Amino acid sequence: FTVVQANLDALFQNNGMEFTLRSLNMGGKNLNWSTNFNITFSHTKLLEFPNLAGSTYANTLVIGEPLNIKKVYHYVGINQQSGTYDFKDVNEDGMLTAVEDKKTISDLTPDFFGGVQNTLKYKRWQLDFLFQFAKQKNYNGSSYFVMPGTEGNQMAEAKNSWQKTGDNATYQIYTSGTNSSASAAYFRYFESDGAISDASYIRLKNISISYDIPLQDLKCRLFLEGQNLLTFTKYNGADPEFTSLGYLPPLKVFSAGLQFNF
């Protein structure tokens, strides 16, 4: 075997709260409306890890912090003289190194998440819809594309790049890779809190409408359903719910059909 699975002599704590609420908003012979609401607050904390500093987890875990953190450089903006991304030199030795300068902690654990589901029935018609929400951080869209100046697609925002001394731009100077300072700053940017931003969202996760067709000897239900139809977010990236690169995010899906019960 090339690797061995082993338990770590570490202690961590899980805690949280989950609330659910169901309400019958309207009830009658022909019209019914009910709502289900849930919200979850979940947290983890690393309490103990003997010899953490000498382990392979020294740059990924911190005593007293959640498990889903990233130790990153602190991004301070674009150097208006050189046009490259700047980062905080924590130990002020004039060099940027992961061990000494990746001291900023970004927690990617959602602050909370949940959903609101409604069901409305009117005679033989039924409408169901679910809104999903989360307050969280995630890697933003700047981490999805190649270095501006090289051959490859870019976001439209990349046009706001440093051009000359004194420019206050969002993106650093373009380079094809020959500018070693710009290239190094580009890759450090993805290891900084500059590449992490708010990814909170509200999403219409599911919606369906159905009709019970009156038949004498069997039950027949006609339905139309949709998934991931609308997303409300200020997140600048592909999808706020999805945290992995190289894979498809949740897809918009439509389906329709007839359901028979004999």
Tab-separated table of C-alpha atoms in Angstrom:
chain	number	residue	atom	x	y	z
A	1	PHE	CA	0.000	0.000	0.000
A	2	THR	CA	1.158	3.523	-0.760
A	3	VAL	CA	-0.800	5.032	2.152
A	4	VAL	CA	-2.014	3.857	5.529
A	5	GLN	CA	-5.225	4.987	7.186
A	6	ALA	CA	-4.753	5.797	10.856
A	7	ASN	CA	-6.609	7.468	13.686
A	8	LEU	CA	-5.164	10.774	14.839
A	9	ASP	CA	-4.651	11.411	18.530
A	10	ALA	CA	-6.698	14.591	18.269
A	11	LEU	CA	-9.832	15.858	19.980
A	12	PHE	CA	-12.428	18.030	18.305
A	13	GLN	CA	-15.881	19.190	19.244
A	14	ASN	CA	-19.075	19.284	17.205
A	15	ASN	CA	-21.988	21.395	18.336
A	16	GLY	CA	-24.919	23.163	16.818
A	17	MET	CA	-28.633	23.819	16.823
A	18	GLU	CA	-31.360	22.883	14.397
A	19	PHE	CA	-34.835	24.379	14.369
A	20	THR	CA	-37.872	23.173	12.444
A	21	LEU	CA	-41.296	24.734	12.197
A	22	ARG	CA	-44.429	23.533	10.433
A	23	SER	CA	-47.476	25.715	10.043
A	24	LEU	CA	-50.889	25.154	8.547
A	25	ASN	CA	-51.573	28.571	7.073
A	26	MET	CA	-54.916	27.799	5.490
A	27	GLY	CA	-57.204	24.822	5.654
A	28	GLY	CA	-60.553	24.231	4.019
A	29	LYS	CA	-62.558	21.984	1.781
A	30	ASN	CA	-60.974	23.151	-1.462
A	31	LEU	CA	-57.899	25.174	-0.454
A	32	ASN	CA	-55.007	24.122	1.815
A	33	TRP	CA	-51.628	25.768	2.409
A	34	SER	CA	-48.848	24.468	4.662
A	35	THR	CA	-45.263	25.634	5.262
A	36	ASN	CA	-42.196	23.805	6.553
A	37	PHE	CA	-39.165	25.794	7.684
A	38	ASN	CA	-35.788	24.563	8.941
A	39	ILE	CA	-32.505	26.232	9.814
A	40	THR	CA	-29.246	24.735	11.087
A	41	PHE	CA	-26.291	26.266	12.908
A	42	SER	CA	-23.371	23.824	13.008
A	43	HIS	CA	-19.820	24.355	14.313
A	44	THR	CA	-16.681	22.315	14.872
A	45	LYS	CA	-13.622	23.185	16.911
A	46	LEU	CA	-10.235	21.482	17.190
A	47	LEU	CA	-9.527	21.180	20.923
A	48	GLU	CA	-6.351	19.117	21.064
A	49	PHE	CA	-3.753	17.822	18.592
A	50	PRO	CA	-0.483	16.620	20.139
A	51	ASN	CA	2.570	17.824	18.175
A	52	LEU	CA	0.403	19.626	15.614
A	53	ALA	CA	3.283	21.952	14.677
A	54	GLY	CA	5.457	18.968	13.722
A	55	SER	CA	2.769	17.140	11.759
A	56	THR	CA	1.684	17.336	8.122
A	57	TYR	CA	-1.447	19.186	9.308
A	58	ALA	CA	0.505	22.178	10.655
A	59	ASN	CA	-0.517	24.388	7.718
A	60	THR	CA	-4.154	23.255	7.578
A	61	LEU	CA	-5.360	23.033	11.195
A	62	VAL	CA	-5.280	25.407	14.170
A	63	ILE	CA	-6.103	24.648	17.791
A	64	GLY	CA	-9.333	26.407	18.749
A	65	GLU	CA	-10.477	26.843	15.132
A	66	PRO	CA	-12.982	24.884	12.973
A	67	LEU	CA	-11.788	21.993	10.805
A	68	ASN	CA	-12.939	23.537	7.526
A	69	ILE	CA	-10.500	26.452	7.520
A	70	LYS	CA	-7.896	27.675	5.076
A	71	LYS	CA	-4.636	29.275	6.257
A	72	VAL	CA	-3.918	31.870	3.609
A	73	TYR	CA	-1.934	34.994	2.823
A	74	HIS	CA	-3.627	38.297	3.609
A	75	TYR	CA	-4.247	40.205	0.378
A	76	VAL	CA	-3.694	43.967	0.751
A	77	GLY	CA	-4.344	45.151	-2.830
A	78	ILE	CA	-2.418	45.925	-5.997
A	79	ASN	CA	0.953	47.617	-5.788
A	80	GLN	CA	0.359	50.841	-7.705
A	81	GLN	CA	4.013	51.029	-8.749
A	82	SER	CA	4.632	47.482	-10.030
A	83	GLY	CA	1.025	46.549	-10.809
A	84	THR	CA	1.240	43.181	-9.028
A	85	TYR	CA	-0.831	41.761	-6.190
A	86	ASP	CA	0.515	42.590	-2.720
A	87	PHE	CA	0.272	40.499	0.430
A	88	LYS	CA	1.073	41.092	4.081
A	89	ASP	CA	4.609	40.109	5.106
A	90	VAL	CA	3.680	38.892	8.588
A	91	ASN	CA	7.206	38.437	9.987
A	92	GLU	CA	8.502	41.448	8.021
A	93	ASP	CA	11.565	39.626	6.671
A	94	GLY	CA	11.094	40.908	3.124
A	95	MET	CA	10.032	37.491	1.792
A	96	LEU	CA	6.713	35.696	1.456
A	97	THR	CA	6.751	32.081	2.611
A	98	ALA	CA	3.853	29.761	3.391
A	99	VAL	CA	5.109	28.773	6.841
A	100	GLU	CA	5.761	32.303	8.096
A	101	ASP	CA	3.183	34.388	6.257
A	102	LYS	CA	0.087	32.212	5.772
A	103	LYS	CA	-1.420	33.311	9.068
A	104	THR	CA	-4.844	34.593	8.015
A	105	ILE	CA	-7.632	32.108	8.732
A	106	SER	CA	-10.648	31.890	6.431
A	107	ASP	CA	-13.474	29.678	7.671
A	108	LEU	CA	-15.478	28.050	4.846
A	109	THR	CA	-18.004	26.484	7.226
A	110	PRO	CA	-21.494	27.946	6.620
A	111	ASP	CA	-22.706	30.234	9.406
A	112	PHE	CA	-26.141	28.703	8.870
A	113	PHE	CA	-28.201	26.965	6.198
A	114	GLY	CA	-31.769	25.786	5.752
A	115	GLY	CA	-34.870	25.866	3.638
A	116	VAL	CA	-38.507	26.919	3.317
A	117	GLN	CA	-40.964	24.529	1.669
A	118	ASN	CA	-44.575	25.340	0.806
A	119	THR	CA	-47.437	23.139	-0.338
A	120	LEU	CA	-50.641	24.614	-1.769
A	121	LYS	CA	-53.616	22.455	-2.730
A	122	TYR	CA	-56.680	23.683	-4.587
A	123	LYS	CA	-59.184	21.001	-5.470
A	124	ARG	CA	-57.213	18.622	-7.741
A	125	TRP	CA	-54.245	20.981	-8.212
A	126	GLN	CA	-51.124	20.962	-6.044
A	127	LEU	CA	-48.133	23.325	-6.038
A	128	ASP	CA	-44.926	22.564	-4.098
A	129	PHE	CA	-41.803	24.715	-3.974
A	130	LEU	CA	-38.644	24.733	-1.877
A	131	PHE	CA	-36.259	27.636	-1.308
A	132	GLN	CA	-32.809	26.701	-0.024
A	133	PHE	CA	-30.482	29.243	1.614
A	134	ALA	CA	-27.032	29.467	3.165
A	135	LYS	CA	-24.764	32.137	4.636
A	136	GLN	CA	-21.171	31.196	3.817
A	137	LYS	CA	-17.879	32.014	2.110
A	138	ASN	CA	-16.382	30.313	-0.929
A	139	TYR	CA	-13.590	30.697	-3.485
A	140	ASN	CA	-14.727	33.318	-5.998
A	141	GLY	CA	-14.650	33.353	-9.784
A	142	SER	CA	-11.102	34.689	-10.069
A	143	SER	CA	-9.812	31.234	-9.101
A	144	TYR	CA	-11.416	29.535	-12.127
A	145	PHE	CA	-9.406	31.097	-14.947
A	146	VAL	CA	-5.844	31.094	-16.215
A	147	MET	CA	-3.454	34.006	-15.679
A	148	PRO	CA	-4.692	37.149	-17.482
A	149	GLY	CA	-2.358	37.738	-20.400
A	150	THR	CA	-1.982	34.074	-21.271
A	151	GLU	CA	-4.091	32.219	-23.797
A	152	GLY	CA	-7.446	31.350	-22.257
A	153	ASN	CA	-10.901	32.648	-21.430
A	154	GLN	CA	-11.362	35.341	-18.796
A	155	MET	CA	-14.220	36.960	-16.951
A	156	ALA	CA	-15.295	40.344	-18.299
A	157	GLU	CA	-14.099	41.940	-15.029
A	158	ALA	CA	-10.506	41.082	-15.987
A	159	LYS	CA	-10.569	44.120	-18.272
A	160	ASN	CA	-10.206	46.233	-15.136
A	161	SER	CA	-6.489	45.528	-14.851
A	162	TRP	CA	-3.454	47.621	-13.889
A	163	GLN	CA	-2.106	49.578	-16.862
A	164	LYS	CA	0.139	52.316	-15.498
A	165	THR	CA	1.568	53.746	-12.266
A	166	GLY	CA	-1.176	54.961	-9.951
A	167	ASP	CA	-3.955	52.773	-11.384
A	168	ASN	CA	-6.419	51.512	-8.772
A	169	ALA	CA	-7.505	48.318	-10.548
A	170	THR	CA	-9.116	45.015	-9.547
A	171	TYR	CA	-6.733	42.766	-11.504
A	172	GLN	CA	-2.970	42.973	-11.659
A	173	ILE	CA	-0.819	43.649	-14.731
A	174	TYR	CA	-1.256	41.218	-17.613
A	175	THR	CA	1.614	38.855	-18.278
A	176	SER	CA	2.277	35.964	-20.625
A	177	GLY	CA	4.395	34.363	-17.895
A	178	THR	CA	7.684	36.160	-18.579
A	179	ASN	CA	7.124	38.610	-15.710
A	180	SER	CA	8.222	36.397	-12.814
A	181	SER	CA	6.965	38.810	-10.129
A	182	ALA	CA	3.491	38.957	-11.681
A	183	SER	CA	3.409	35.183	-12.143
A	184	ALA	CA	4.378	34.544	-8.517
A	185	ALA	CA	1.811	37.077	-7.290
A	186	TYR	CA	-0.879	35.478	-9.457
A	187	PHE	CA	-0.426	32.047	-7.854
A	188	ARG	CA	-0.154	33.523	-4.345
A	189	TYR	CA	-3.443	35.306	-4.910
A	190	PHE	CA	-5.268	31.952	-5.017
A	191	GLU	CA	-3.670	31.123	-1.677
A	192	SER	CA	-4.888	34.382	-0.133
A	193	ASP	CA	-8.117	35.724	1.304
A	194	GLY	CA	-8.454	37.833	-1.857
A	195	ALA	CA	-9.735	34.745	-3.674
A	196	ILE	CA	-12.339	34.057	-0.957
A	197	SER	CA	-15.523	36.110	-0.756
A	198	ASP	CA	-19.121	35.997	0.405
A	199	ALA	CA	-21.051	33.172	-1.264
A	200	SER	CA	-24.382	33.456	0.522
A	201	TYR	CA	-27.401	32.610	-1.607
A	202	ILE	CA	-31.107	31.831	-1.789
A	203	ARG	CA	-32.081	29.260	-4.403
A	204	LEU	CA	-35.368	27.980	-5.750
A	205	LYS	CA	-34.247	24.384	-5.393
A	206	ASN	CA	-37.419	22.547	-6.406
A	207	ILE	CA	-40.836	23.439	-7.741
A	208	SER	CA	-43.597	21.159	-8.981
A	209	ILE	CA	-47.186	21.515	-10.096
A	210	SER	CA	-49.497	18.548	-10.446
A	211	TYR	CA	-53.084	17.713	-11.297
A	212	ASP	CA	-55.048	14.631	-10.290
A	213	ILE	CA	-56.978	13.462	-13.332
A	214	PRO	CA	-60.336	11.988	-12.270
A	215	LEU	CA	-60.593	8.434	-13.594
A	216	GLN	CA	-62.985	5.723	-12.461
A	217	ASP	CA	-60.748	2.703	-11.820
A	218	LEU	CA	-57.300	4.190	-11.166
A	219	LYS	CA	-55.514	7.279	-9.979
A	220	CYS	CA	-53.669	9.368	-12.548
A	221	ARG	CA	-51.423	12.303	-11.709
A	222	LEU	CA	-49.998	14.711	-14.276
A	223	PHE	CA	-46.941	16.636	-13.073
A	224	LEU	CA	-44.312	19.163	-14.176
A	225	GLU	CA	-41.187	19.671	-12.056
A	226	GLY	CA	-38.128	21.903	-12.104
A	227	GLN	CA	-34.878	21.972	-10.117
A	228	ASN	CA	-32.352	24.791	-9.515
A	229	LEU	CA	-34.403	27.326	-11.448
A	230	LEU	CA	-33.480	30.610	-9.731
A	231	THR	CA	-30.551	31.745	-7.590
A	232	PHE	CA	-30.302	35.049	-5.725
A	233	THR	CA	-26.721	35.860	-4.745
A	234	LYS	CA	-23.985	38.506	-4.920
A	235	TYR	CA	-21.384	35.748	-5.363
A	236	ASN	CA	-18.895	36.395	-8.162
A	237	GLY	CA	-18.292	32.903	-9.499
A	238	ALA	CA	-19.803	29.868	-11.173
A	239	ASP	CA	-22.073	28.620	-8.389
A	240	PRO	CA	-22.157	29.562	-4.689
A	241	GLU	CA	-23.322	26.132	-3.545
A	242	PHE	CA	-20.533	24.247	-5.328
A	243	THR	CA	-17.016	24.320	-3.882
A	244	SER	CA	-15.071	22.003	-6.216
A	245	LEU	CA	-13.345	22.789	-9.504
A	246	GLY	CA	-13.437	20.555	-12.554
A	247	TYR	CA	-16.956	19.236	-11.939
A	248	LEU	CA	-20.440	20.320	-12.930
A	249	PRO	CA	-22.358	22.473	-10.433
A	250	PRO	CA	-26.057	21.730	-9.742
A	251	LEU	CA	-27.856	21.691	-13.077
A	252	LYS	CA	-31.169	23.229	-14.058
A	253	VAL	CA	-33.490	20.278	-14.736
A	254	PHE	CA	-37.059	20.054	-16.037
A	255	SER	CA	-39.173	16.905	-15.995
A	256	ALA	CA	-42.782	16.000	-16.751
A	257	GLY	CA	-44.776	12.827	-16.599
A	258	LEU	CA	-47.870	10.820	-15.792
A	259	GLN	CA	-48.118	8.727	-12.653
A	260	PHE	CA	-50.661	5.869	-12.499
A	261	ASN	CA	-51.714	4.073	-9.318
A	262	PHE	CA	-53.757	0.899	-9.860
